CSV table of C-alpha atoms in Angstrom, one decimal:
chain,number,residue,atom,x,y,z
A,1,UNK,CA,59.8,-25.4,-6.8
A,2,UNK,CA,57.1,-24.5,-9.0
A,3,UNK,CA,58.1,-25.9,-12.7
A,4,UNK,CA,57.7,-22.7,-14.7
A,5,UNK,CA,60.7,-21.0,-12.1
A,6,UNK,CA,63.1,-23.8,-12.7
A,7,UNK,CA,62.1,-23.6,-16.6
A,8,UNK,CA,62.7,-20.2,-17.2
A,9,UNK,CA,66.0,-20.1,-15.0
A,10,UNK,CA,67.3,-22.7,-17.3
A,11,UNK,CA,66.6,-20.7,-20.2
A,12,UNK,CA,67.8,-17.8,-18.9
A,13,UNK,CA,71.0,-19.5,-18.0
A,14,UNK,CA,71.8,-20.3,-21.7
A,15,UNK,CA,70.9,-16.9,-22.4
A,16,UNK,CA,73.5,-15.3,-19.8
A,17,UNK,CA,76.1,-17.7,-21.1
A,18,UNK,CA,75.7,-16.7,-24.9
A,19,UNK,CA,75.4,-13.1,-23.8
A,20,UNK,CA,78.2,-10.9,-25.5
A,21,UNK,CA,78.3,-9.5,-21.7
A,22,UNK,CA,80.0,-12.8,-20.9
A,23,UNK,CA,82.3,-12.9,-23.5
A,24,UNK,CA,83.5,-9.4,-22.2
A,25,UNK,CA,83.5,-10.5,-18.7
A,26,UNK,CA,81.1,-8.0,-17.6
A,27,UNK,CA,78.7,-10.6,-15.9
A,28,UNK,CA,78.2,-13.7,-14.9
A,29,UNK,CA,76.4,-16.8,-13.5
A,30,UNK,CA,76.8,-20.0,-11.7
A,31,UNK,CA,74.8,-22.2,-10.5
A,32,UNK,CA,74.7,-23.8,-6.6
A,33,UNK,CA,72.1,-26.4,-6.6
A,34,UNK,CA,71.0,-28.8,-9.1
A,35,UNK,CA,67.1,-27.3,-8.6
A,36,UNK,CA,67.7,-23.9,-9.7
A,37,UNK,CA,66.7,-22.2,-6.9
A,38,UNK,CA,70.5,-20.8,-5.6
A,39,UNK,CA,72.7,-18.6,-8.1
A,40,UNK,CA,75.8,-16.7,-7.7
A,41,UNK,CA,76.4,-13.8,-9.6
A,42,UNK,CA,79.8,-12.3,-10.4
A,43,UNK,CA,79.8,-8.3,-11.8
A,44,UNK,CA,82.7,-6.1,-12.6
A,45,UNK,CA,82.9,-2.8,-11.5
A,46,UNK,CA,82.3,-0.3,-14.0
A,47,UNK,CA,85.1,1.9,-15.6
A,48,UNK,CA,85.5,5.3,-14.5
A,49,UNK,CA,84.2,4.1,-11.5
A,50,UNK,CA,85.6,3.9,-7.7
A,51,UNK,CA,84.7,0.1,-8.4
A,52,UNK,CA,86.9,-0.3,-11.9
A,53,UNK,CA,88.8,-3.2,-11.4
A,54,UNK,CA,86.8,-5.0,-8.9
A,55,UNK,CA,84.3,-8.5,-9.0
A,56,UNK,CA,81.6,-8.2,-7.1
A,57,UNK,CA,79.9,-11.6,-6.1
A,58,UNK,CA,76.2,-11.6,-5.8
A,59,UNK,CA,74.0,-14.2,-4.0
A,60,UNK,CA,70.8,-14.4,-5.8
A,61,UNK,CA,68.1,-16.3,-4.6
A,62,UNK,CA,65.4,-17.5,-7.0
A,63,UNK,CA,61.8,-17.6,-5.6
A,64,UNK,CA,58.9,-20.2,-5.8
A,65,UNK,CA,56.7,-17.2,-7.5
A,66,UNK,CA,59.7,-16.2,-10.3
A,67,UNK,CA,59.2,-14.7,-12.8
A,68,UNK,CA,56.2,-13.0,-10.9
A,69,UNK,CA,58.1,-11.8,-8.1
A,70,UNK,CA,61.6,-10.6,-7.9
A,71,UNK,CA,64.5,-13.1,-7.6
A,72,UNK,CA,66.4,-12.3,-3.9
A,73,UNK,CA,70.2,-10.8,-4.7
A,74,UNK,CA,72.3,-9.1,-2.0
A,75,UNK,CA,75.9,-8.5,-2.1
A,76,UNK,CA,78.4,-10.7,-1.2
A,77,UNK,CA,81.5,-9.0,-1.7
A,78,UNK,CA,81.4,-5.6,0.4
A,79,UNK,CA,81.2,-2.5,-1.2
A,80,UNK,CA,81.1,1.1,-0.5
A,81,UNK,CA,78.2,2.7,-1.7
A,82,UNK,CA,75.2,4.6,-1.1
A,83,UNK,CA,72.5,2.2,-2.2
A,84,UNK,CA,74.2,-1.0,-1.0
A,85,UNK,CA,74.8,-1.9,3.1
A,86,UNK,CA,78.1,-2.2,3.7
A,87,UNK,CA,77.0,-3.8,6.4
A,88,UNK,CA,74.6,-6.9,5.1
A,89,UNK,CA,74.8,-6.4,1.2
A,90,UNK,CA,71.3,-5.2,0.4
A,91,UNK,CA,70.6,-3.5,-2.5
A,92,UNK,CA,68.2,-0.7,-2.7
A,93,UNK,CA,66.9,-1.3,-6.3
A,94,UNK,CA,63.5,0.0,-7.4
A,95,UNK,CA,63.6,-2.8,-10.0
A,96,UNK,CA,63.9,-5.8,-7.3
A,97,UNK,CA,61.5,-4.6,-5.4
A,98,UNK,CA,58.1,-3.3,-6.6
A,99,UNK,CA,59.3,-2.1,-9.9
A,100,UNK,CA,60.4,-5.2,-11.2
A,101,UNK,CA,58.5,-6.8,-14.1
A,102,UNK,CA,58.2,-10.4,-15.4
A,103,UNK,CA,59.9,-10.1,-18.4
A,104,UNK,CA,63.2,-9.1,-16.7
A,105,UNK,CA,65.8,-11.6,-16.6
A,106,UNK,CA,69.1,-12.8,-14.5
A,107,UNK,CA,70.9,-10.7,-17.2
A,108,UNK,CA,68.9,-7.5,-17.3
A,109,UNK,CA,69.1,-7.8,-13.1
A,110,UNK,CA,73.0,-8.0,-13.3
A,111,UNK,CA,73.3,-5.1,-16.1
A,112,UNK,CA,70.9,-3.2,-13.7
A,113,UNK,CA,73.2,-3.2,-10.5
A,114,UNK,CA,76.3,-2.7,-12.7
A,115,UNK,CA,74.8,0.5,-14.1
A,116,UNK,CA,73.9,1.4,-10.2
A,117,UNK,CA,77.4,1.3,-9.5
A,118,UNK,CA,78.1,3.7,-11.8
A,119,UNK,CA,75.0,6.0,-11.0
A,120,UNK,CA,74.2,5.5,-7.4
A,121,UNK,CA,70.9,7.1,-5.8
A,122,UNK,CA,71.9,9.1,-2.4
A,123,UNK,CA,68.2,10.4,-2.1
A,124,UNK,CA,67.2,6.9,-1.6
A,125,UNK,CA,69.8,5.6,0.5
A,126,UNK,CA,70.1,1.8,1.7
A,127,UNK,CA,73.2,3.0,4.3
A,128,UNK,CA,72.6,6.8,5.6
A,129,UNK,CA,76.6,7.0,6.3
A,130,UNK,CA,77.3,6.3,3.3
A,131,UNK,CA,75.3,8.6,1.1
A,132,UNK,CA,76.0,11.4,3.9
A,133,UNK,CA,79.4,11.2,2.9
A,134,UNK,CA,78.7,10.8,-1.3
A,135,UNK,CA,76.3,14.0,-1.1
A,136,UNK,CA,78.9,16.0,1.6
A,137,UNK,CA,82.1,14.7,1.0
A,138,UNK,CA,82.4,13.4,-2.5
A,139,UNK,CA,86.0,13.2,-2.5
A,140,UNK,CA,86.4,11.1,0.3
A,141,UNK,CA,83.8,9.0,-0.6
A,142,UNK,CA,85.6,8.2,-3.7
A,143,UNK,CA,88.5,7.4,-1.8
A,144,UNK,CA,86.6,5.1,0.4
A,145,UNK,CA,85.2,3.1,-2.1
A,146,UNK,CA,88.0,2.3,-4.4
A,147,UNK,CA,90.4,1.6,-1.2
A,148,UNK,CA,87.1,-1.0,-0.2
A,149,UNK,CA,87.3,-2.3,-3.8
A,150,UNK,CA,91.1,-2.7,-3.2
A,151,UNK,CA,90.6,-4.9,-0.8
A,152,UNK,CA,87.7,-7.1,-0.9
A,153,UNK,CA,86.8,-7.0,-4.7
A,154,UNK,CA,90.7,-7.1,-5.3
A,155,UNK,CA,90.7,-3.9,-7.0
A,156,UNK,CA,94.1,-2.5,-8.7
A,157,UNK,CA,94.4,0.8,-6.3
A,158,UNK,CA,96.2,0.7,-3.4
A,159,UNK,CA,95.6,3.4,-1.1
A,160,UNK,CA,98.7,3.5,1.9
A,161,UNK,CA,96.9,6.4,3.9
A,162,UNK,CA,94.2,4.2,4.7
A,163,UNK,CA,96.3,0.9,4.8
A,164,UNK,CA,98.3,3.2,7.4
A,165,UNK,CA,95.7,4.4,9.7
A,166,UNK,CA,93.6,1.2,9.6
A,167,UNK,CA,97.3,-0.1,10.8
A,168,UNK,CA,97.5,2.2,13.5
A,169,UNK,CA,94.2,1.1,14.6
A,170,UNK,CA,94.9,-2.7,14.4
A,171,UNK,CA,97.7,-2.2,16.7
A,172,UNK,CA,95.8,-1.2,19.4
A,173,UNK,CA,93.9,-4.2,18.8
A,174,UNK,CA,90.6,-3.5,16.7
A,175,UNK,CA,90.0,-6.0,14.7
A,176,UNK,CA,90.5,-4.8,10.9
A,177,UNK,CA,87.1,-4.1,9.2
A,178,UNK,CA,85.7,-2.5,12.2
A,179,UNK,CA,88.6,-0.6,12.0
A,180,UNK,CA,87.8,-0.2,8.2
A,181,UNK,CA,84.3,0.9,9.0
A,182,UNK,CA,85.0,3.3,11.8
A,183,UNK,CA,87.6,5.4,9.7
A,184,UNK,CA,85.3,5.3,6.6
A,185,UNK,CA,81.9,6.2,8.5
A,186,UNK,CA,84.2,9.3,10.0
A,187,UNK,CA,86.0,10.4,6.9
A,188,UNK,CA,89.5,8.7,7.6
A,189,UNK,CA,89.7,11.2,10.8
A,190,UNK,CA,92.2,8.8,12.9
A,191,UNK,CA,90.9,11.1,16.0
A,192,UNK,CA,87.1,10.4,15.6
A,193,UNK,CA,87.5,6.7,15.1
A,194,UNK,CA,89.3,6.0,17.6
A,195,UNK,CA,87.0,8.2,20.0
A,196,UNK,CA,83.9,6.5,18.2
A,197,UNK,CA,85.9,2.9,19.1
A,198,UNK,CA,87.1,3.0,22.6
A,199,UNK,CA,83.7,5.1,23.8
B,1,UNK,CA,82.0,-23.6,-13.9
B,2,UNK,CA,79.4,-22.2,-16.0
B,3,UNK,CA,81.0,-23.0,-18.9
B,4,UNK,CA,81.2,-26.7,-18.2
B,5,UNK,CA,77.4,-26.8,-17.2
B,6,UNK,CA,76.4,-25.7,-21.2
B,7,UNK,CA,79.0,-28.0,-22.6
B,8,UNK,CA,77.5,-31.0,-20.8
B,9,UNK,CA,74.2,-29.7,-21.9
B,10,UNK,CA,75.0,-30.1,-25.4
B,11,UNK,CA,76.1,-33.0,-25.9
B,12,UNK,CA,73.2,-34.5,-24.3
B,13,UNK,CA,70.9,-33.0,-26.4
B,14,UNK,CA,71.5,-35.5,-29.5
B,15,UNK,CA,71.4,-38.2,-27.8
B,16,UNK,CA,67.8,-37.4,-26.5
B,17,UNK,CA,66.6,-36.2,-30.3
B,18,UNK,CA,67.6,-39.7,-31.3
B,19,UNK,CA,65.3,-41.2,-29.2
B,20,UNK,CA,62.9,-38.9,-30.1
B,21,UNK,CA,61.6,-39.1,-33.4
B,22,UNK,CA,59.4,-35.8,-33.6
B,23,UNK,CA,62.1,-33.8,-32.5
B,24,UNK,CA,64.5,-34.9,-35.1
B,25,UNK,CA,62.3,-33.9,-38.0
B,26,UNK,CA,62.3,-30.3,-36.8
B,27,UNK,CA,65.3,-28.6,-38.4
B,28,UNK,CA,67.6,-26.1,-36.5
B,29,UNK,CA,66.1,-23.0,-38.5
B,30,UNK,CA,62.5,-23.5,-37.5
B,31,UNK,CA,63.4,-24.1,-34.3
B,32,UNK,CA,64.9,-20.1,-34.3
B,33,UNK,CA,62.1,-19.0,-36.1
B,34,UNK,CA,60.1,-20.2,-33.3
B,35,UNK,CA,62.2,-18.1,-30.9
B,36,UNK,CA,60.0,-14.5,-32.0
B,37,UNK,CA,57.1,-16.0,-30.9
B,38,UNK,CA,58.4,-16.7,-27.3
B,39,UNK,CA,56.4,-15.3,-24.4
B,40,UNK,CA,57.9,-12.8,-22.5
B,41,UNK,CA,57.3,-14.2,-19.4
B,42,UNK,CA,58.3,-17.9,-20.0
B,43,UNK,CA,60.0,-17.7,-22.2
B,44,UNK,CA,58.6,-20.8,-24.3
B,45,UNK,CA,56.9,-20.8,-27.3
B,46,UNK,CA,53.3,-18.7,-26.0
B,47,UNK,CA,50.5,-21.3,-25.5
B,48,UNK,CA,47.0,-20.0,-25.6
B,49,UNK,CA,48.7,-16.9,-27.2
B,50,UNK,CA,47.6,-13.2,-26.4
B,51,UNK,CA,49.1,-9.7,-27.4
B,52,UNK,CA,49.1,-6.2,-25.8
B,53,UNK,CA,48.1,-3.0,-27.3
B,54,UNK,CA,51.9,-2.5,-26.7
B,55,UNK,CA,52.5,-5.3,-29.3
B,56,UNK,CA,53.9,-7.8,-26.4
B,57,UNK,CA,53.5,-11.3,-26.7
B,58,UNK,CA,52.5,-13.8,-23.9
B,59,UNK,CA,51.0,-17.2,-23.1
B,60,UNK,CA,47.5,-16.1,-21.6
B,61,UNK,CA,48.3,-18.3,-18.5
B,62,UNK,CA,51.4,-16.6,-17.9
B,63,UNK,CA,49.5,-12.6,-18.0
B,64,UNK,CA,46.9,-13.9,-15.9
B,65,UNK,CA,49.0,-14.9,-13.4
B,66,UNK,CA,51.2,-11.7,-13.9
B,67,UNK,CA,48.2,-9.5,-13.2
B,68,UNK,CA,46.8,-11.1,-10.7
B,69,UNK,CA,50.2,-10.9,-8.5
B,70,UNK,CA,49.7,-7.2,-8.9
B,71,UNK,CA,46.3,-6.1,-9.2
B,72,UNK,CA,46.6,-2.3,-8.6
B,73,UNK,CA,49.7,-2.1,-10.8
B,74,UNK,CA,48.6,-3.5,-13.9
B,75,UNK,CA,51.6,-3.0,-16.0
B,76,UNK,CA,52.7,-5.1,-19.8
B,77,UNK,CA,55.9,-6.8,-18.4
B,78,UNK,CA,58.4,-5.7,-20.8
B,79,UNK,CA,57.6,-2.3,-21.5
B,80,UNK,CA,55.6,-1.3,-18.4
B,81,UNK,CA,52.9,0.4,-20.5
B,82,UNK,CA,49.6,0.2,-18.5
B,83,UNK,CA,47.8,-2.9,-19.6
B,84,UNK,CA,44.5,-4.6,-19.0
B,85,UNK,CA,42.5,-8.0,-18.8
B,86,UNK,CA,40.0,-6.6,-21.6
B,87,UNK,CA,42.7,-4.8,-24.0
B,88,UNK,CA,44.3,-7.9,-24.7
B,89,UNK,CA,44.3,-9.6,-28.4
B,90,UNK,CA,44.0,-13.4,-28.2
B,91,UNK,CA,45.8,-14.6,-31.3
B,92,UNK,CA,44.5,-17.8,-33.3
B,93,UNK,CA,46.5,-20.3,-35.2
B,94,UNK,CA,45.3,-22.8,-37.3
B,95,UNK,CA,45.1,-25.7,-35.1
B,96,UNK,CA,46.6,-24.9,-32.0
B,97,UNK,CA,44.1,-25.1,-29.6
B,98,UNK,CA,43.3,-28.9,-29.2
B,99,UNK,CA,46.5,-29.8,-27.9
B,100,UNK,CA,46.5,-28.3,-25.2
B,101,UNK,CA,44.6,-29.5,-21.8
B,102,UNK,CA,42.1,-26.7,-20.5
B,103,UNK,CA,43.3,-25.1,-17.1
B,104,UNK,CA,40.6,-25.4,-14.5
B,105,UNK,CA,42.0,-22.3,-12.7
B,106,UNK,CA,42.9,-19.9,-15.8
B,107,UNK,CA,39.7,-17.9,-16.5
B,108,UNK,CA,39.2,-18.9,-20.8
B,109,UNK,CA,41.1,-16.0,-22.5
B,110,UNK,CA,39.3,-13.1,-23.7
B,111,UNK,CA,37.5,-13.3,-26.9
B,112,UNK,CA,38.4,-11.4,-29.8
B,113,UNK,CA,36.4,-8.5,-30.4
B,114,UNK,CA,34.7,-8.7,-33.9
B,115,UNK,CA,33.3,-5.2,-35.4
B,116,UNK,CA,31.5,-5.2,-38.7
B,117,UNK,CA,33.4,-4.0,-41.5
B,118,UNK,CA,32.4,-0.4,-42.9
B,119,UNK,CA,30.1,-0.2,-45.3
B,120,UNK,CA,31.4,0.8,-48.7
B,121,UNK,CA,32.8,4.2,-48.6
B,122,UNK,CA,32.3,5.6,-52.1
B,123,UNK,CA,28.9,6.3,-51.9
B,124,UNK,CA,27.6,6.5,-48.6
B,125,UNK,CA,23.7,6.2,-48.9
B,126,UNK,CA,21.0,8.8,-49.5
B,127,UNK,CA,21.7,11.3,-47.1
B,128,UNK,CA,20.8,9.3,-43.9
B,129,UNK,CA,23.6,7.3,-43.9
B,130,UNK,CA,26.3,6.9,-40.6
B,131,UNK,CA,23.8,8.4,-38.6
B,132,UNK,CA,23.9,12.3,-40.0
B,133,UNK,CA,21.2,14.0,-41.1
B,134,UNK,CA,21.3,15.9,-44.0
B,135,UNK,CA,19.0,18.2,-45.2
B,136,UNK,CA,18.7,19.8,-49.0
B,137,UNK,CA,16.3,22.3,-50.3
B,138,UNK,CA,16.0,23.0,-53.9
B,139,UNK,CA,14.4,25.7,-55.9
B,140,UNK,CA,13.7,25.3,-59.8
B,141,UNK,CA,13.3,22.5,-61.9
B,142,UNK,CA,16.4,19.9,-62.1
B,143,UNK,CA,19.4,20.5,-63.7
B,144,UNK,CA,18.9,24.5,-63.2
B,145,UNK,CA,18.7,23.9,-59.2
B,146,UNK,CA,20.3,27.5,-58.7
B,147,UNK,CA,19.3,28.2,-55.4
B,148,UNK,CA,20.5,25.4,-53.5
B,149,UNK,CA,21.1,25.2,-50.5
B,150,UNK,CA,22.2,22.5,-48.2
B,151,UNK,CA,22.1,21.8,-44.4
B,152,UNK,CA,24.0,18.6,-42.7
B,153,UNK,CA,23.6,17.9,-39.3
B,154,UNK,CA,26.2,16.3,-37.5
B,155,UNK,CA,27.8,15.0,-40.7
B,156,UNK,CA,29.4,12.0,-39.8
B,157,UNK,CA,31.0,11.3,-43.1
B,158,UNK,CA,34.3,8.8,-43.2
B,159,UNK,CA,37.0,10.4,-43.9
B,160,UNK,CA,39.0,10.2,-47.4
B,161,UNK,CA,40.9,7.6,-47.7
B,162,UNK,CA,45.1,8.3,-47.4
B,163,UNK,CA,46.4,9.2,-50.7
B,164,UNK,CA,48.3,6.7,-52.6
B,165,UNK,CA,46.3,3.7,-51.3
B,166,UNK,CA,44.3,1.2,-53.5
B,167,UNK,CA,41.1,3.0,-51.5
B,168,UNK,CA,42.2,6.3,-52.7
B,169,UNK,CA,42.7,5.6,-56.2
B,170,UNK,CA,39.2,3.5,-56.2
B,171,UNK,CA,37.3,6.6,-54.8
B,172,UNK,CA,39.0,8.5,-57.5
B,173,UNK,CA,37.8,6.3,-60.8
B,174,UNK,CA,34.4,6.0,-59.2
B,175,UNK,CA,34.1,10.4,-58.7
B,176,UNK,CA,35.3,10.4,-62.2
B,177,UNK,CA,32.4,7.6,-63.4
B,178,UNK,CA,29.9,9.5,-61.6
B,179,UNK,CA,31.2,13.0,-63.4
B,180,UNK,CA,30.6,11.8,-66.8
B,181,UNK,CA,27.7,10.4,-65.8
B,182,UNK,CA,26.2,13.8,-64.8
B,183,UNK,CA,27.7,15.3,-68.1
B,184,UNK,CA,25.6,13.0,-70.4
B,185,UNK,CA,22.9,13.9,-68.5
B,186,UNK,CA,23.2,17.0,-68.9
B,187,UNK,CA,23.8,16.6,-71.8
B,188,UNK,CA,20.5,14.7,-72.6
B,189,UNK,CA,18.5,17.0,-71.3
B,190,UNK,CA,19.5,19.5,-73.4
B,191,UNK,CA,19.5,18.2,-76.6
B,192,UNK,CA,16.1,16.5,-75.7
């Protein structure tokens, strides 16, 4: 890896640790190899969000041409929302693609997806179902996403419709997040999911 | 995880300013004080040192290579104001510039641009002066010019300086010189 990469990563480690952020748990950052090149990063969901209460975990992967291209970060942790697959964790973010600049840092990066969790962008969608629903069906969307935080960012709010259906579903032998995606992609319609599943 | 990472960090750094003897001279408050002349990109002290119109500070290396990763989207990294290769200011310490080894690949960094300073303002020449033309005609013998008039072309004239600055109040006490000048003068040629 190019030395100026692994030198500013370092720095920029320090920095995210120091960072009052930190101290508030808002962010954070490990480390997965010795050469700087593989990170993990953790965000909380923001308050009066559908995503209050969850950690989000972040892979972020550091190129050979950083700080002059974009560091590679995807979700981990699977999450409802309209700029974010909820199949493979990409993010739609203008900054990590071609608006990023080289004096942005691990720590701006994480404040930047945090605040797209609390403003998403459905006019530039990264999963069509999902902003379909936020622009048509806010309410449900809502739902959706805090009963995904609920269960794999260990969010506080239960929700025991979905739990239920999903249930129902599981019985007849789908396997559990496909029946989590079916009944999300058709608004929690027990009827349509299980149409768009046996079909 | 992260935590323990820093905490083993630290307490290796003493051990590696003892064998260092340079290091150990430098006390803890320069070393902050060098932290506002970091480059933006690196984010170590700026080498070969340059700064945007926007007031953004970077080694010249690391701009180069910034602009040259996006050519049609020349942009200053922090603030995104549109910069350029020409509108950068190299700055020179006393000093600096032996250290370093010169970089085959880095183009040298752009030279300062030098303009002359303005001539003095108080008096600005005999009517020729910053490229205006001016133009008097005069009727009757001198001091009873009456009919006077006066034609400037394209008077190019520097502006007053801003009030209250050591300019301003020079231009004043010189006007005032040059008033009582003109009234003993006058003054002369009367009683002569």
């Amino acid at each position: 890896m190019a030395n100026i990469a692994a030198q500013r990563i370092k720095r920029e480690f320090k920095e995210v640790i120091k960072s009052e952020e930190v101290a508030k748990c808002a962010i954070r950052v490990e480390l997965l190899n010795d050469c700087y090149t593989e990170l993990r990063g953790e965000i909380a969901g923001p308050p009066d969000t559908p995503y209050e209460g969850g950690t989000f975990v972040l892979d972020i992967k550091v190129p050979e041409t950083y700080p002059f291209n974009p560091p590679k970060v995807k979700f981990l942790t699977k999450i409802w929302h309209p700029n974010i697959s909820s199949v493979t964790g990409a993010i739609c973010l203008d900054i990590l693609k071609d608006q990023w600049a080289a004096a942005m840092t691990l720590r701006t990066v994480l404040l930047s997806l945090q605040a797209l969790l609390s403003a998403a962008e459905p006019d530039d969608p990264q999963d069509a179902v999902v902003a379909k629903q936020y622009k048509e069906n806010n309410e449900m969307f809502q739902i959706t996403a805090r009963h995904w935080t609920n269960v794999y960012a260990g969010g506080p709010n239960v929700n025991k419709d979905c739990d239920d259906k999903i249930k129902t579903l599981a019985d007849m032998g789908v396997e559990e997040h496909q029946a989590r995606v079916a009944l999300s992609s058709y608004d929690w319609e027990l009827q349509r999911a299980t149409e768009q599943l046996f079909s | 995880m992260s935590g323990v990472t820093e905490n083993l960090k630290s307490s290796q750094e003493p051990n590696k300013e003892r064998q260092d003897p340079d290091s150990s001279d430098t006390p803890d408050e320069e070393k902050k004080d060098d932290r506002i002349f970091e480059c933006n990109i690196c984010l170590d002290t700026a080498k070969d040192a340059v700064v945007s119109m926007c007031g953004h500070l970077f080694c010249w290396p690391c701009l180069h290579q910034w602009l040259e990763t996006r050519p049609n989207r020349q942009v200053c990294p922090v603030c995104k104001a549109s910069i350029s290769k020409e509108k950068v200011v190299p700055l020179y310490g006393r000093g600096s510039s032996k250290q370093e080894d010169p970089r085959e690949k880095v183009p040298p960094r752009p030279a300062g641009q030098r303009t002359e300073p303005e001539p003095g303002s108080a008096f600005s020449g005999f009517g020729f002066a910053d490229n205006g033309f001016h133009m008097s005609f005069g009727i009757g013998a001198f001091p009873f010019g009456f009919f006077t008039s006066t034609f400037n072309f394209g008077d190019a004239r520097p502006t007053a300086a801003a009030r209250g600055t050591q300019q301003h109040m020079e231009e004043q006490f010189l006007s005032k010189i040059f008033l009582w000048m003109a009234i003993l003068f006058v003054a002369w040629l009367l009683l002569a």
